[in-house]
Short mmCIF file of C-alpha atoms and ligand atoms in Angstrom, two decimals:
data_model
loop_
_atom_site.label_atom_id
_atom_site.label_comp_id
_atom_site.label_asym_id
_atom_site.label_seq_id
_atom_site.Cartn_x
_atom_site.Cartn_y
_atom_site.Cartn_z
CA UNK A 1 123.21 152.95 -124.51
CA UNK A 2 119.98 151.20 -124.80
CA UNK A 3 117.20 154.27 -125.69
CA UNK A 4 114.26 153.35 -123.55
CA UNK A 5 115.30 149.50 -123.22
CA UNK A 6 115.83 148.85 -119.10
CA UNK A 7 119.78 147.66 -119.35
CA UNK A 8 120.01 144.62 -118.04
CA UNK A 9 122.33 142.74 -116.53
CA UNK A 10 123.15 138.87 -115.81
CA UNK A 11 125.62 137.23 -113.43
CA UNK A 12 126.37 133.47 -114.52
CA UNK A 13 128.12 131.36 -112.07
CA UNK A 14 128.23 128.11 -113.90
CA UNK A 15 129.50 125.89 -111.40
CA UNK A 16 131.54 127.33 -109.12
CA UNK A 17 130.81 128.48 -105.29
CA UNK A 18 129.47 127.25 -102.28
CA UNK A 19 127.53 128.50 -99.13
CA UNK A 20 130.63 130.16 -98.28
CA UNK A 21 131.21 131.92 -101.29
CA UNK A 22 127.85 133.05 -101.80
CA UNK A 23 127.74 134.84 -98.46
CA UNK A 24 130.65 136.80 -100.03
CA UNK A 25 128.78 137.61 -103.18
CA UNK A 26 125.44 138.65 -101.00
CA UNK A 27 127.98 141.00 -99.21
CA UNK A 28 129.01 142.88 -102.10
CA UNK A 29 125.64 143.06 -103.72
CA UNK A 30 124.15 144.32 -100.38
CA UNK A 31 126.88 146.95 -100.50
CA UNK A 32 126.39 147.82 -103.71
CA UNK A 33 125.65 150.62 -104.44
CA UNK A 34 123.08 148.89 -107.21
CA UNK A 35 121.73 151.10 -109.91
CA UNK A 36 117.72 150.83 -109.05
CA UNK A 37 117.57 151.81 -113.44
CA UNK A 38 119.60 148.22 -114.01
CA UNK A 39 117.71 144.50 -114.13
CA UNK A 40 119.76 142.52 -112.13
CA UNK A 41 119.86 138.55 -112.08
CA UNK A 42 122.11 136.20 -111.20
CA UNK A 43 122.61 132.74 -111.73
CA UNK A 44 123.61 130.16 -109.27
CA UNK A 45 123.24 126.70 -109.49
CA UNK A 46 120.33 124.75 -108.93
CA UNK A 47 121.20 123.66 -105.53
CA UNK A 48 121.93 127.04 -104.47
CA UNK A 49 119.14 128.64 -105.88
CA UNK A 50 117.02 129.03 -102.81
CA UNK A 51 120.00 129.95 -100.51
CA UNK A 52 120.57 132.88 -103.06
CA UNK A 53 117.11 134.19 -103.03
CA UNK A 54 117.47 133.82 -99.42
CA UNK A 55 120.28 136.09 -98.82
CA UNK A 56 120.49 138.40 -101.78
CA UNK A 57 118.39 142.10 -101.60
CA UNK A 58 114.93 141.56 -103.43
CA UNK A 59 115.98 144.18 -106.46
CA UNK A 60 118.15 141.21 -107.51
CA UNK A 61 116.21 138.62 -109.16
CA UNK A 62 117.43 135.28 -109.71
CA UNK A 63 117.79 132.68 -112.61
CA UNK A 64 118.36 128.73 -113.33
CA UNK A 65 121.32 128.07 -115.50
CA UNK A 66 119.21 125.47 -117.91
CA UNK A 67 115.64 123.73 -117.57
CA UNK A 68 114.19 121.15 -118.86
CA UNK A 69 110.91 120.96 -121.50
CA UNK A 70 108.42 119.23 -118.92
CA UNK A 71 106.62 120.00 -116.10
CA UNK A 72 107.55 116.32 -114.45
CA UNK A 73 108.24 112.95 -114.65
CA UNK A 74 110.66 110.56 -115.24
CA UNK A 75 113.72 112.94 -116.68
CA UNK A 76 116.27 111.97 -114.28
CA UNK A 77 119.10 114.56 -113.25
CA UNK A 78 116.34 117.40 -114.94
CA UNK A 79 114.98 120.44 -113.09
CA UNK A 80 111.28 121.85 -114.29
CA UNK A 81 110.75 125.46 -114.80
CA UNK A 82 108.34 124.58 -112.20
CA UNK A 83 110.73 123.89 -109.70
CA UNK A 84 112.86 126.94 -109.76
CA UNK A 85 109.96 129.17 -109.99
CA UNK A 86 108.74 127.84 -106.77
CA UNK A 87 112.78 128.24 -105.31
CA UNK A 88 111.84 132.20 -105.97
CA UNK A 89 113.88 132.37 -109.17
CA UNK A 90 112.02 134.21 -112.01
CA UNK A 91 114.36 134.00 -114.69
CA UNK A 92 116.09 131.23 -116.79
CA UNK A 93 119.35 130.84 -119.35
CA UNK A 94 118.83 128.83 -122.38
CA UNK A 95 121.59 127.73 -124.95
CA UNK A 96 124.43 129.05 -123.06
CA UNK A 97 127.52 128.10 -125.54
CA UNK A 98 128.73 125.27 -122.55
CA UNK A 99 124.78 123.55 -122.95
CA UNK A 100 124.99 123.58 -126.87
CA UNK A 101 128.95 122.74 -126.93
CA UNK A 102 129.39 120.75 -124.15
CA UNK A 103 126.16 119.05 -123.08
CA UNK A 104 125.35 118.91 -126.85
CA UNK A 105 122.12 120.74 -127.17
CA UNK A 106 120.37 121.62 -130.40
CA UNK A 107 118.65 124.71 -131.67
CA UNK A 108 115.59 122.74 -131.60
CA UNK A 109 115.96 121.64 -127.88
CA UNK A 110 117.14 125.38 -126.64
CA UNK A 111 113.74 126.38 -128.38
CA UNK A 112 111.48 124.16 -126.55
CA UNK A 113 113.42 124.60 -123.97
CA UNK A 114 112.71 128.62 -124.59
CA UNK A 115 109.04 128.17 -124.68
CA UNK A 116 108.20 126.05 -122.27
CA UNK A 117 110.25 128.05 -119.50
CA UNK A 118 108.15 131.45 -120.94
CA UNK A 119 104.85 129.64 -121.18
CA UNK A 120 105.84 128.57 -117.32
CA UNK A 121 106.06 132.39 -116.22
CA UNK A 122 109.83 132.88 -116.33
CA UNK A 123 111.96 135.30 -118.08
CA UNK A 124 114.52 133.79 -120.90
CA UNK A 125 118.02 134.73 -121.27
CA UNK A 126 118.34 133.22 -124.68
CA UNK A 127 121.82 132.55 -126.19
CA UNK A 128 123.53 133.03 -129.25
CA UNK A 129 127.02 133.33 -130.65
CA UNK A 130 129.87 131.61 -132.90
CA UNK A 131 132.69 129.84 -132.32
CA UNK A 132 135.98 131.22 -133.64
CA UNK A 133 136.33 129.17 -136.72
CA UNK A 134 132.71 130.20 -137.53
CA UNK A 135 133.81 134.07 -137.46
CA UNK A 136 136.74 133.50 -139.44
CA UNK A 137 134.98 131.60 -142.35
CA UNK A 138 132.15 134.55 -142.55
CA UNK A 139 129.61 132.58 -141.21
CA UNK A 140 129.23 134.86 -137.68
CA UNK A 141 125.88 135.99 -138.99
CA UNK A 142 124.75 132.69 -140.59
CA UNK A 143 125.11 130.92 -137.36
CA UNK A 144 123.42 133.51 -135.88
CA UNK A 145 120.45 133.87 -137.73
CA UNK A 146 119.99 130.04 -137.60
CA UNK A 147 120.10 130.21 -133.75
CA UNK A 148 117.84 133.13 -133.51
CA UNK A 149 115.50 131.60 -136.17
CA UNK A 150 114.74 128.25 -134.18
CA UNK A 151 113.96 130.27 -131.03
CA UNK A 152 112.07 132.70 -132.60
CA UNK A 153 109.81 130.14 -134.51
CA UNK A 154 108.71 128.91 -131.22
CA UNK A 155 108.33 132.95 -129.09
CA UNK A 156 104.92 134.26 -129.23
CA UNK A 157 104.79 137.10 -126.84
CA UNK A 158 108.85 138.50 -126.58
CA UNK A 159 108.13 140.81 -123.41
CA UNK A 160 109.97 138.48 -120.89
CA UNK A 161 112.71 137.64 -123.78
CA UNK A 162 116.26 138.95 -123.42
CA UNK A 163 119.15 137.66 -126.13
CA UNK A 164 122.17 137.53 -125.04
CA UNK A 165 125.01 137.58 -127.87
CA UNK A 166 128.22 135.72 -126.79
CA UNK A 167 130.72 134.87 -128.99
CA UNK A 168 132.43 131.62 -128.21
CA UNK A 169 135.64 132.65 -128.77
CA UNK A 170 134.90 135.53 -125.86
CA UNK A 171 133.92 133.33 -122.92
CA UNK A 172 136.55 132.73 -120.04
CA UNK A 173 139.25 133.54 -122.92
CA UNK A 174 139.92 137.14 -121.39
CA UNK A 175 139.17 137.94 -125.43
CA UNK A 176 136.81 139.98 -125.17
CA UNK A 177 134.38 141.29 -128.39
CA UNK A 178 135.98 145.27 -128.94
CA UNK A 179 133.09 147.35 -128.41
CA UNK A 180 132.45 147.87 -132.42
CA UNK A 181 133.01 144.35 -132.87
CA UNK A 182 129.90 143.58 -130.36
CA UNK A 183 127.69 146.55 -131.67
CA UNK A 184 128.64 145.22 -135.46
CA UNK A 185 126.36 141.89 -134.36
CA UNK A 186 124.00 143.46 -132.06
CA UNK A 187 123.09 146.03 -134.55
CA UNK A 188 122.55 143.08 -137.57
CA UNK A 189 120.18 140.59 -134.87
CA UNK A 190 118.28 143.59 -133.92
CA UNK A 191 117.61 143.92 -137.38
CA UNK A 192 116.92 140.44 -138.06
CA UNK A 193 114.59 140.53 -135.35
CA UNK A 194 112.81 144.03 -137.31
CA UNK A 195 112.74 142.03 -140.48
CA UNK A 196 111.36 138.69 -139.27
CA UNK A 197 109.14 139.08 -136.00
CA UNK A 198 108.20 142.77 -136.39
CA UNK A 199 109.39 146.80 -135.50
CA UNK A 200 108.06 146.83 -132.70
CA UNK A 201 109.98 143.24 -130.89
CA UNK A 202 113.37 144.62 -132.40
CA UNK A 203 113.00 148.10 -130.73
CA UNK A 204 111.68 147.09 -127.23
CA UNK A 205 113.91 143.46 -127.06
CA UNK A 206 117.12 143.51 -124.72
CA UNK A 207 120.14 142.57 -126.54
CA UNK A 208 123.02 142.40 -124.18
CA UNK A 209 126.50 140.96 -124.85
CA UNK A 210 128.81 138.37 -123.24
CA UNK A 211 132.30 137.34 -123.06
CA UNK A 212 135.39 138.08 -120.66
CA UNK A 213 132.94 141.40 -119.42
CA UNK A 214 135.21 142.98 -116.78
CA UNK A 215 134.85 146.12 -114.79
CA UNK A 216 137.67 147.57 -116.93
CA UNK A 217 136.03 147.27 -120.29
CA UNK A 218 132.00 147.56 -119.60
CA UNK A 219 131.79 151.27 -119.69
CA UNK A 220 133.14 151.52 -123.34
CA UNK A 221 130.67 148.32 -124.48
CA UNK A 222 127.48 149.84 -122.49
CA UNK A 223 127.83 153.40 -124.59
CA UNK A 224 126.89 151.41 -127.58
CA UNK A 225 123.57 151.91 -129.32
CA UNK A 226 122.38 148.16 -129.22
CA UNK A 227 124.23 146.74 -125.99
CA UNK A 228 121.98 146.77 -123.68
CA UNK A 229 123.61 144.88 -120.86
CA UNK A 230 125.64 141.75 -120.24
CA UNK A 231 125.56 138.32 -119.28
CA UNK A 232 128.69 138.36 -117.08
CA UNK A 233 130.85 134.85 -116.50
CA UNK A 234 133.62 134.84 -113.92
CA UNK A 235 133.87 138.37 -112.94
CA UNK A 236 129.97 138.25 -111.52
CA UNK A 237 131.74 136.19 -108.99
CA UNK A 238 134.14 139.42 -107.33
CA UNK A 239 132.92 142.83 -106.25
CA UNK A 240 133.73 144.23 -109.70
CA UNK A 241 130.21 142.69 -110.48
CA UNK A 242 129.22 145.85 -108.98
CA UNK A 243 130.76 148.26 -111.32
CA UNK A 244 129.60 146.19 -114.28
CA UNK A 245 125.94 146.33 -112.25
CA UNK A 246 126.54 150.06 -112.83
CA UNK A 247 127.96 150.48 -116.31
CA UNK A 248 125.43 152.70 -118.02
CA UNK A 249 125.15 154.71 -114.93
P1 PGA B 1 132.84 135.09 -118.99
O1 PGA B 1 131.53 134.19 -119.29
O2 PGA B 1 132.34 136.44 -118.56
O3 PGA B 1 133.56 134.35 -117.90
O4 PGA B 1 133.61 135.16 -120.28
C1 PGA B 1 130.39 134.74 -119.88
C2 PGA B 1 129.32 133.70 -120.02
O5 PGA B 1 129.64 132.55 -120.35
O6 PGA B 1 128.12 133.98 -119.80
#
């Protein structure tokens, strides 16, 4: 449970869904019921970012997937901050584990990357997290730190900052982190973030976990001290998004 920290939680659809699809999703979330104490987001992509905001109810707010570090120009295939604050979204996800593993993106990009969007006016859903063969050589923290450090270099005001913690070896593996497992980590970045941007940052800056999140395991994972929400994969796609929407409730 998060203290005074607003939990907060994220729906990422990576690339799936259409117009079709998302009129099912708007269903649900206009059913709801949606816990008015709970930040809700959610993530299409880019091309479906304005037919979200469109349908879904205004307490969900909306995020890009990525961005890029420039207001315009010639960056074919990119999408400005810019441009998906004037679609109506307000938020945006940097360094998800596909952009850094996939798509190849450094620390150092998913920092500018970080900054710009925040200078811009959005909200960041920073990433962070290790791969398996990172955890089992000890290095879970190491990695970490390094990814926290190259964001946090570049973050002058953290209000609109949220980390989200996902360990690799979590995502779309149905694996998910046990609930000590995820609190273990939480617990060591929120003091990371006490020892190297100040007391105050640590204590008022979301940390909230990802990785195979499901309605059947968020209630034990939200009673922990420093989970303070999730960034949910493929189950923000089905009505269980709901109950996840509702975890610390
Ligand atoms: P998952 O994805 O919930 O499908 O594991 C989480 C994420 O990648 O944000």
């Amino acid at each position: 449970m998060p203290g005074d920290r607003k939990f907060f939680v994220g729906g990422n659809w990576k690339m799936n869904g259409d117009k079709k699809s998302i009129d099912d999703i708007v269903a649900f979330m206009k059913t709801g019921p949606l816990n008015s104490n709970t930040d809700i987001v959610v993530a299409p992509p880019y091309c479906y970012i304005q037919y979200s905001r469109d349908g879904l109810p205004a307490n969900v707010e909306v995020a890009a997937q990525n961005c890029y570090t420039e207001k315009s120009g010639a960056f074919t295939g990119e999408i400005s901050p810019l441009m998906v604050k004037d679609l109506g979204a307000t938020w945006v996800i940097t360094g998800h584990s596909e952009r850094r593993h996939i798509m190849g993106e450094s620390d150092e990009l998913v920092a500018q990357k970080t900054r710009f969007a925040l200078d811009s006016g959005l909200g960041v859903v920073p990433c962070v997290g290790e791969k398996l063969e990172e955890r089992e050589a000890n290095q879970t923290m190491d990695v970490i730190n390094r990814q926290m450090k190259a964001i946090a270099d570049k973050i002058e005001d953290w209000s609109k900052v949220v980390i989200a913690y996902e360990p690799v070896w979590a995502i779309g593996t149905g694996k998910t982190a046990s609930p000590e497992q995820a609190q273990e980590v939480h617990e060591k970045i929120r003091a990371w973030l006490a020892n190297t941007v100040s007391a105050d940052v640590a204590k008022k800056t979301r940390i909230i976990y990802g990785g195979s999140v499901k309605g059947s395991n968020c209630k034990e994972l939200a009673k922990k001290e420093d989970i303070d929400g999730f960034l949910v994969g493929g189950a923000s796609l089905k009505p269980e998004f709901v109950e996840i929407v509702n975890a610390a409730s």
